[in-house]
Tab-separated table of C-alpha atoms (C1' of nucleotides) in Angstrom:
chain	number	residue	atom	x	y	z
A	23	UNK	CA	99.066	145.451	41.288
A	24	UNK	CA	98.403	141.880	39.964
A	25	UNK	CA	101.302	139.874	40.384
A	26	UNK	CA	101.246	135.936	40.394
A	27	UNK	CA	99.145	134.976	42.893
A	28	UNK	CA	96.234	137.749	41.570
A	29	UNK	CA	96.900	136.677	38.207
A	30	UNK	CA	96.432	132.254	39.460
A	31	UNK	CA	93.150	133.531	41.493
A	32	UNK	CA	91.531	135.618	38.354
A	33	UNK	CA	92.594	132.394	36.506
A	34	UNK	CA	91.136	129.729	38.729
A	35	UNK	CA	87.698	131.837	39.115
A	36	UNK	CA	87.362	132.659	35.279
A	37	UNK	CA	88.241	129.026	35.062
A	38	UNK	CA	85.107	128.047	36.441
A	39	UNK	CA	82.900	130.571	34.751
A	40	UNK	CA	84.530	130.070	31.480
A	41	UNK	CA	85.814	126.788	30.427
A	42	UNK	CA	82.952	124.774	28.441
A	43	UNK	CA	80.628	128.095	27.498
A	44	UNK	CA	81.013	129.739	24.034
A	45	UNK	CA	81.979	133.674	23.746
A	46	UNK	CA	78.869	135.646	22.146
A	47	UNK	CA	79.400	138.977	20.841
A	48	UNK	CA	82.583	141.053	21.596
A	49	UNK	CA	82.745	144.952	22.034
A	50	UNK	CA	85.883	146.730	21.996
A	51	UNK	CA	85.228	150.006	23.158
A	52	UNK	CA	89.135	151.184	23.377
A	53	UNK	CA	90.942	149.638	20.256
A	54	UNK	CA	94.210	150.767	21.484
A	55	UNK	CA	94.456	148.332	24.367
A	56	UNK	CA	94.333	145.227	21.668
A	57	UNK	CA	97.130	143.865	19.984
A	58	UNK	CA	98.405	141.144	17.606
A	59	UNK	CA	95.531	139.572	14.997
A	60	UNK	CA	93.487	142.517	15.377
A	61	UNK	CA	91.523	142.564	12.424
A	62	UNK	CA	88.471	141.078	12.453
A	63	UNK	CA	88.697	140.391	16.288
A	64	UNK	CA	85.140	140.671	17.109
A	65	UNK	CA	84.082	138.333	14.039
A	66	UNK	CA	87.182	135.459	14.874
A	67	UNK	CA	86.174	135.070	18.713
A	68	UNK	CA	82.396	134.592	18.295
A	69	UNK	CA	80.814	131.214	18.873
A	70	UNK	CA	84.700	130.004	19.930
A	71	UNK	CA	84.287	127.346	23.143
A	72	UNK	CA	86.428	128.243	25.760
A	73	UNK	CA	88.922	124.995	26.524
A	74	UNK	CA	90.993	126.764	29.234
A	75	UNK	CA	91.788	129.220	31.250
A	76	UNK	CA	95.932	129.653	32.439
A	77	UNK	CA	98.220	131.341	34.274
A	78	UNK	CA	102.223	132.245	32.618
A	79	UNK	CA	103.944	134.960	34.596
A	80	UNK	CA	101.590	137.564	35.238
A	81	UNK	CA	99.132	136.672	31.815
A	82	UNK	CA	96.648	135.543	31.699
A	83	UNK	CA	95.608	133.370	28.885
A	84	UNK	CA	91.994	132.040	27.423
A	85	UNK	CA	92.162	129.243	24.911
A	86	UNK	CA	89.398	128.710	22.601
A	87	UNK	CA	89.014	126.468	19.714
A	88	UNK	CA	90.547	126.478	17.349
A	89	UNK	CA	93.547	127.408	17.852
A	90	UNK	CA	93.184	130.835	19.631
A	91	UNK	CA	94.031	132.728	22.131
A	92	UNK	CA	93.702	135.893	24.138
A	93	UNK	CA	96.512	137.048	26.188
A	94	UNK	CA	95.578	138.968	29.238
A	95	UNK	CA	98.425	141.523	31.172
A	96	UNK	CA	96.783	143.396	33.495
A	97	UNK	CA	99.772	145.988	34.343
A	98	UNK	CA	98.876	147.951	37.423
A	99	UNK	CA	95.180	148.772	37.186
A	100	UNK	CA	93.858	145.709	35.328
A	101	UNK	CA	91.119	143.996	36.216
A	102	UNK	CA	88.890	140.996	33.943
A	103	UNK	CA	85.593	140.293	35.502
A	104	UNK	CA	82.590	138.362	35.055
A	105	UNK	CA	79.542	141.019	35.614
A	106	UNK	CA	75.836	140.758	34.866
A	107	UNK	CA	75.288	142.061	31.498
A	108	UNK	CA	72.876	144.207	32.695
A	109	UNK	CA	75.068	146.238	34.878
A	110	UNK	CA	76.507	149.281	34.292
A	111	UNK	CA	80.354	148.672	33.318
A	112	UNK	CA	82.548	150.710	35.041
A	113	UNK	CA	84.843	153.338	33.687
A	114	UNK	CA	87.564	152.681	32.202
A	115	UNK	CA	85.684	149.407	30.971
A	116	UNK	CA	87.597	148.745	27.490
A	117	UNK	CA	86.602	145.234	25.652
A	118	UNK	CA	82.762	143.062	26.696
A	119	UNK	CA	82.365	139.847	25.806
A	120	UNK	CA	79.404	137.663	26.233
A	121	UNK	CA	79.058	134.584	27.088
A	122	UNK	CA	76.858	132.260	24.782
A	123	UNK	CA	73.577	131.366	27.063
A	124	UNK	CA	74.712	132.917	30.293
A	125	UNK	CA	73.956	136.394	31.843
A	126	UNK	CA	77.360	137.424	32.602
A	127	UNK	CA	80.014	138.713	30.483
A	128	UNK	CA	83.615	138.966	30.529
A	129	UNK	CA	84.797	142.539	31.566
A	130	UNK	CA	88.582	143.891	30.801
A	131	UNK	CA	88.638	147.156	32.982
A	132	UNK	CA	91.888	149.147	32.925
A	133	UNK	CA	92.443	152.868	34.179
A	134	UNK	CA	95.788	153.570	34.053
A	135	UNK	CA	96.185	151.248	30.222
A	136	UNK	CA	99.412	149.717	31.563
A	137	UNK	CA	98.254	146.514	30.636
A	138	UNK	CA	96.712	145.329	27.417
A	139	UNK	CA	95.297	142.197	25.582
A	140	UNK	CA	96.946	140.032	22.847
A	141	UNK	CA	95.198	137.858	19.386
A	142	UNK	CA	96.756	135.258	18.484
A	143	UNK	CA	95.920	132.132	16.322
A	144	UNK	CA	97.553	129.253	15.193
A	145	UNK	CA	99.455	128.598	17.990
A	146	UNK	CA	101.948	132.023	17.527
A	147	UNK	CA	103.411	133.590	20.095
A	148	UNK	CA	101.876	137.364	21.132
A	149	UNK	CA	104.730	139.654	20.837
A	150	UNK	CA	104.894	143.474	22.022
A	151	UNK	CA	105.612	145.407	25.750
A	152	UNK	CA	104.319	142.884	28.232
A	153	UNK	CA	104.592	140.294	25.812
A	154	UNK	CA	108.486	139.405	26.565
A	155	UNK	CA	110.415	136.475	26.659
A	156	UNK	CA	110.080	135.199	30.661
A	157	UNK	CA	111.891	133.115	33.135
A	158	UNK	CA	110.843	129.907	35.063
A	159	UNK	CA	107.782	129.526	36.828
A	160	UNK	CA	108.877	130.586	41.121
A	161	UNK	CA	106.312	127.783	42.192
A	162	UNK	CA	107.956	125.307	39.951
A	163	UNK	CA	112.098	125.989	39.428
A	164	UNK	CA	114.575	123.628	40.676
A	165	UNK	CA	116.886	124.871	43.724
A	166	UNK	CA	119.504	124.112	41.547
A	167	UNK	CA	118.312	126.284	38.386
A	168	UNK	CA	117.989	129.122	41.505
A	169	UNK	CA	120.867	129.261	42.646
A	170	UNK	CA	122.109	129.337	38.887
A	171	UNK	CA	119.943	132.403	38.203
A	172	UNK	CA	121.987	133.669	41.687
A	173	UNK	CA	125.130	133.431	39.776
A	174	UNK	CA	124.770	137.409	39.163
A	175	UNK	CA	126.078	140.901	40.179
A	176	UNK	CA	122.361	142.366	40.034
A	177	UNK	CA	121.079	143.147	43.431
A	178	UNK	CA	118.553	140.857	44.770
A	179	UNK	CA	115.556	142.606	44.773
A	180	UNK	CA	116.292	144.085	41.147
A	181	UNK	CA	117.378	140.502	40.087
A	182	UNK	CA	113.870	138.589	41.432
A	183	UNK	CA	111.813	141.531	39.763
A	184	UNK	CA	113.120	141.001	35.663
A	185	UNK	CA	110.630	138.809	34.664
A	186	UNK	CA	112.817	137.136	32.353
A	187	UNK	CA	115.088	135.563	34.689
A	188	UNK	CA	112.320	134.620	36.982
A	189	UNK	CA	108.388	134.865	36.437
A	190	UNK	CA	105.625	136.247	38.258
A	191	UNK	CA	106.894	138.307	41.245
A	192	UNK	CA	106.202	141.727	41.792
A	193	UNK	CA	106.949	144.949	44.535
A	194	UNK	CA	105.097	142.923	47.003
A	195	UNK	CA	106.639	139.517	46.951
A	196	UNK	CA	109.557	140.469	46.419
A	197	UNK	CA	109.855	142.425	49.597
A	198	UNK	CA	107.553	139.733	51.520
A	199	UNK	CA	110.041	136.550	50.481
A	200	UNK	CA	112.776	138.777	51.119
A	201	UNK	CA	112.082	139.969	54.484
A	202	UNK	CA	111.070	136.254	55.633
A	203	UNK	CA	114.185	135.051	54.139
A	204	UNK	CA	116.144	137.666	56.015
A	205	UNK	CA	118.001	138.820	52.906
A	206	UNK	CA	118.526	142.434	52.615
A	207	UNK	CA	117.221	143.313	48.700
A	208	UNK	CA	120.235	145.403	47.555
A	209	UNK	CA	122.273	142.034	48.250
A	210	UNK	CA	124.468	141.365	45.619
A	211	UNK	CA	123.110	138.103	44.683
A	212	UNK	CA	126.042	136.254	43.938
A	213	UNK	CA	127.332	136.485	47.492
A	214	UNK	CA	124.225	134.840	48.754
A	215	UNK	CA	125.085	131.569	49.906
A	216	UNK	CA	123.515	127.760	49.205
A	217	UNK	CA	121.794	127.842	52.558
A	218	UNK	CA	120.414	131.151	52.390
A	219	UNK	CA	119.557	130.690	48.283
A	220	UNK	CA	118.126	127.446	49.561
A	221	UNK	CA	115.720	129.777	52.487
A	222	UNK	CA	115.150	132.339	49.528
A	223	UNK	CA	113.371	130.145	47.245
A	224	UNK	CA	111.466	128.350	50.256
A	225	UNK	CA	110.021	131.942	51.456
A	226	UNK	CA	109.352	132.737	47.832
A	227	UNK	CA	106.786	129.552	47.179
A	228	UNK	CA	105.777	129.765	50.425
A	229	UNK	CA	104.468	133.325	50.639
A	230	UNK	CA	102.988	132.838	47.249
A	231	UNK	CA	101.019	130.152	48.006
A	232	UNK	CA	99.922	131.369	51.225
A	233	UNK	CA	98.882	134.620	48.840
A	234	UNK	CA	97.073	132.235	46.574
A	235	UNK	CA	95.142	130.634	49.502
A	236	UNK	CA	94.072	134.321	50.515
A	237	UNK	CA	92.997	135.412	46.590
A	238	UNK	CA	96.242	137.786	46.541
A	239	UNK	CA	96.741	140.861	48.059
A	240	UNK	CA	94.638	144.001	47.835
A	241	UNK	CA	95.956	147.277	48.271
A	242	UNK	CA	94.140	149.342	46.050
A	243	UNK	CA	92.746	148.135	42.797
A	244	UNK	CA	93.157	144.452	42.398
A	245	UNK	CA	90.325	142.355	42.560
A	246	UNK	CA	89.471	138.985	41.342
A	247	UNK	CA	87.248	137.902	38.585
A	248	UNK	CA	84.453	137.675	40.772
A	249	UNK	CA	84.773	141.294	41.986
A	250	UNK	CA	86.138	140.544	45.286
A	251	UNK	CA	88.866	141.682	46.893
A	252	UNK	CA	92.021	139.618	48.181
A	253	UNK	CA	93.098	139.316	51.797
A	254	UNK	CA	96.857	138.500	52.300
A	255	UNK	CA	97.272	142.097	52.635
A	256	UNK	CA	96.213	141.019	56.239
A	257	UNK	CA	99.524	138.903	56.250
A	258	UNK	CA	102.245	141.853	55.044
A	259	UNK	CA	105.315	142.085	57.388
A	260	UNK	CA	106.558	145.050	55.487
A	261	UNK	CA	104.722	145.755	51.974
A	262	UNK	CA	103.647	149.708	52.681
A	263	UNK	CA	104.248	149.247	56.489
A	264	UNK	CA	107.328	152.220	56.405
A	265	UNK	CA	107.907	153.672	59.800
A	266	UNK	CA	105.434	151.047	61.398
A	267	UNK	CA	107.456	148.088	63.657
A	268	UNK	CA	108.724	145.319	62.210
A	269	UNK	CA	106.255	142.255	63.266
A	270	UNK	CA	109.219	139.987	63.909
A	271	UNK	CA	111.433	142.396	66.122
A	272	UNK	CA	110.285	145.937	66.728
A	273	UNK	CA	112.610	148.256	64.594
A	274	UNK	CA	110.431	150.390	62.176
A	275	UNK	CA	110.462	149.155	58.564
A	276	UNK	CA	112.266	151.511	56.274
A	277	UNK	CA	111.595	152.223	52.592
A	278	UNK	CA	114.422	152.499	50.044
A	279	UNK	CA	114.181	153.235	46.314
A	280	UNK	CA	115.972	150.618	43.896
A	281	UNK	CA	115.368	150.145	40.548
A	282	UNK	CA	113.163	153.326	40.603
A	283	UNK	CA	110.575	151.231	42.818
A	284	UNK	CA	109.539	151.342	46.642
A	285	UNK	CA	111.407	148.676	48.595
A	286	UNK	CA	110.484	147.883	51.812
A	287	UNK	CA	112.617	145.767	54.478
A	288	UNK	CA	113.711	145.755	58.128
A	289	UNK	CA	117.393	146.710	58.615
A	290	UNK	CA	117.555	144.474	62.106
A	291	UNK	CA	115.675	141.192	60.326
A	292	UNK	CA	117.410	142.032	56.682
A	293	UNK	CA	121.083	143.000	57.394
A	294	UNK	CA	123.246	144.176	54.860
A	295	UNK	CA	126.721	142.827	55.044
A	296	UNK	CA	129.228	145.054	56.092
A	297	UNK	CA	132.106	143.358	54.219
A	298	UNK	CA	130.961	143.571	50.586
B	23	DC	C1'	126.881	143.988	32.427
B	24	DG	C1'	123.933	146.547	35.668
B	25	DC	C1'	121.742	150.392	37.164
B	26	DA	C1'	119.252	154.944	36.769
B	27	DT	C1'	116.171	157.506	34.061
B	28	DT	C1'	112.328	158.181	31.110
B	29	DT	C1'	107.979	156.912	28.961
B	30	DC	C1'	103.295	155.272	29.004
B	31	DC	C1'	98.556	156.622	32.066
B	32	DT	C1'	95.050	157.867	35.664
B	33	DG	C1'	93.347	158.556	40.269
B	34	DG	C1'	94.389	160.015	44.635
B	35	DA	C1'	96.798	162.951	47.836
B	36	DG	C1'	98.540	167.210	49.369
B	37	DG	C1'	99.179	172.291	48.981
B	38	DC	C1'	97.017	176.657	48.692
C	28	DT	C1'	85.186	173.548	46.926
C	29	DG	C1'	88.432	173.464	43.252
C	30	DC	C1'	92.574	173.870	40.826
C	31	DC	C1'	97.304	172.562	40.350
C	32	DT	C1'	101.275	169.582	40.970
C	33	DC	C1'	103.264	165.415	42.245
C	34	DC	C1'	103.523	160.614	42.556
C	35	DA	C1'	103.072	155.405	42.151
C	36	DG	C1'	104.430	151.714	39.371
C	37	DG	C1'	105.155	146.964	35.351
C	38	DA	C1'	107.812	146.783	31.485
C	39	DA	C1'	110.841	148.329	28.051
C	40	DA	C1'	113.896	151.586	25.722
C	41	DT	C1'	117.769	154.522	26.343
C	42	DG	C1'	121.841	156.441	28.451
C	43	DC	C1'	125.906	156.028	31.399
DNA sequence: CGCATTTCCTGGAGGC
DNA sequence: TGCCTCCAGGAAATGC
């Protein structure tokens, strides 16, 4: 499940392999997963030099001149790798591009198709699902635009997961910054006060850069562009850890479901209060 | 407005 | 061993 911190790693490594080389040939071996300018894909992104590699939200996004780009969302199974040309791709393996001169190629692998890839030239904006409007960057909104986006009867937990009032997190940092915060997620968020909004947004760039130091988190599929895995799974205090005891005082975690997703917290550490 | 439900999709887990 | 069913889950559409 890539999520901000998978997303910045994949970005950082394809960075490196990317920026400065020319794409060679492209194969798209599963049409459906490409959107936007899709005519004449294959023919437009030949010969283009790569001028950067970003991170918005959860995209991904190559630059190329001129004027084009490819939008990467990598849903829950997505995965874009550098391999050896000469290796087998895995399953599931949908679009190969090579890389002018080199012997890898970029690799967009996605099983269950939850996530896709956009075209775009000219400077337009991809449009489509996964393609939505989105909020303020978590590692770079003002406490006071925070506690703004606080001013809300959504629950917590269901409030810091809509990506358009705040980019990036997922299941798993949601329910890590919440936990360290000691904010219980079905919290009404509007009855969060300044000095725990204030905590909030401190756990929140904390654990994600802590994540980003580690390469993310790897449960089950993510991995980075280099094929590894991430290891701030190592560092979970309650991300898939029901019935297990809460690191900070004992009490098992429990496991709720809000917003028809898995929430994890500790009722002792994360207290819901009694008089709302 | 906010929340639950449904849809997309596959691999993995559990039941028998 | 193998078949079947169920389930997770990011995002968005729909219903209440």
């Amino acid at each position: 499940m890539p999520e901000l911190p998978e997303v910045e790693t994949i970005a950082r490594q394809l960075r490196a392999a990317l920026v400065g080389h020319h794409f060679g040939r492209a194969v798209l071996l599963r049409p459906d997963v490409l959107h936007g300018e899709v005519r004449g894909f294959a023919r437009s992104i030949v010969d283009r030099r790569v001028v950067a590699v970003d991170r918005r939200a959860k995209r991904l996004i190559i630059t190329f001149q001129p004027q084009a780009q490819l939008f990467f969302h990598l849903g829950m199974s997505g995965r874009v790798v550098m391999e050896n040309v000469t290796a087998p791709p895995a399953k599931h393996t949908h679009l190969r591009i090579a890389i002018r001169g080199n012997e890898t190629e970029l690799r967009f692998i996605d099983p269950r198709r939850f996530g896709g890839i956009w075209f775009v030239t000219k400077g337009k904006e991809p449009a489509g699902r996964g393609m939505g409007e989105v909020g303020p960057e978590p590692l770079e909104i003002k406490l006071s635009d925070f506690r703004h986006l606080l001013q809300r009867r959504a629950r917590i937990k269901s409030l810091l997961m809509d990506q358009r009032r705040i980019a990036g997190l997922g299941n798993i940092y949601c329910c890590e910054a919440l936990h360290r915060a000691g904010i219980h997620p079905l919290t009404p968020a509007h009855s969060i006060d300044s000095p725990d909004a204030a905590r909030l947004l401190r756990e929140i760039k904390s654990v994600l850069r802590h994540a980003i130091r580690f390469e993310g988190s790897t449960y089950m599929d993510y991995r980075g562009a280099n094929g590894e895995p991430g290891s701030f799974q190592r560092f979970h205090r309650v991300y898939q850890r029901e019935d297990q005891p809460c690191l900070a005082c004992q009490r098992p975690i429990e496991r709720i479901v809000t917003s028809g997703r898995s929430t994890f917290f500790c009722p002792r550490c994360q207290p819901l209060s009694p008089n709302l």
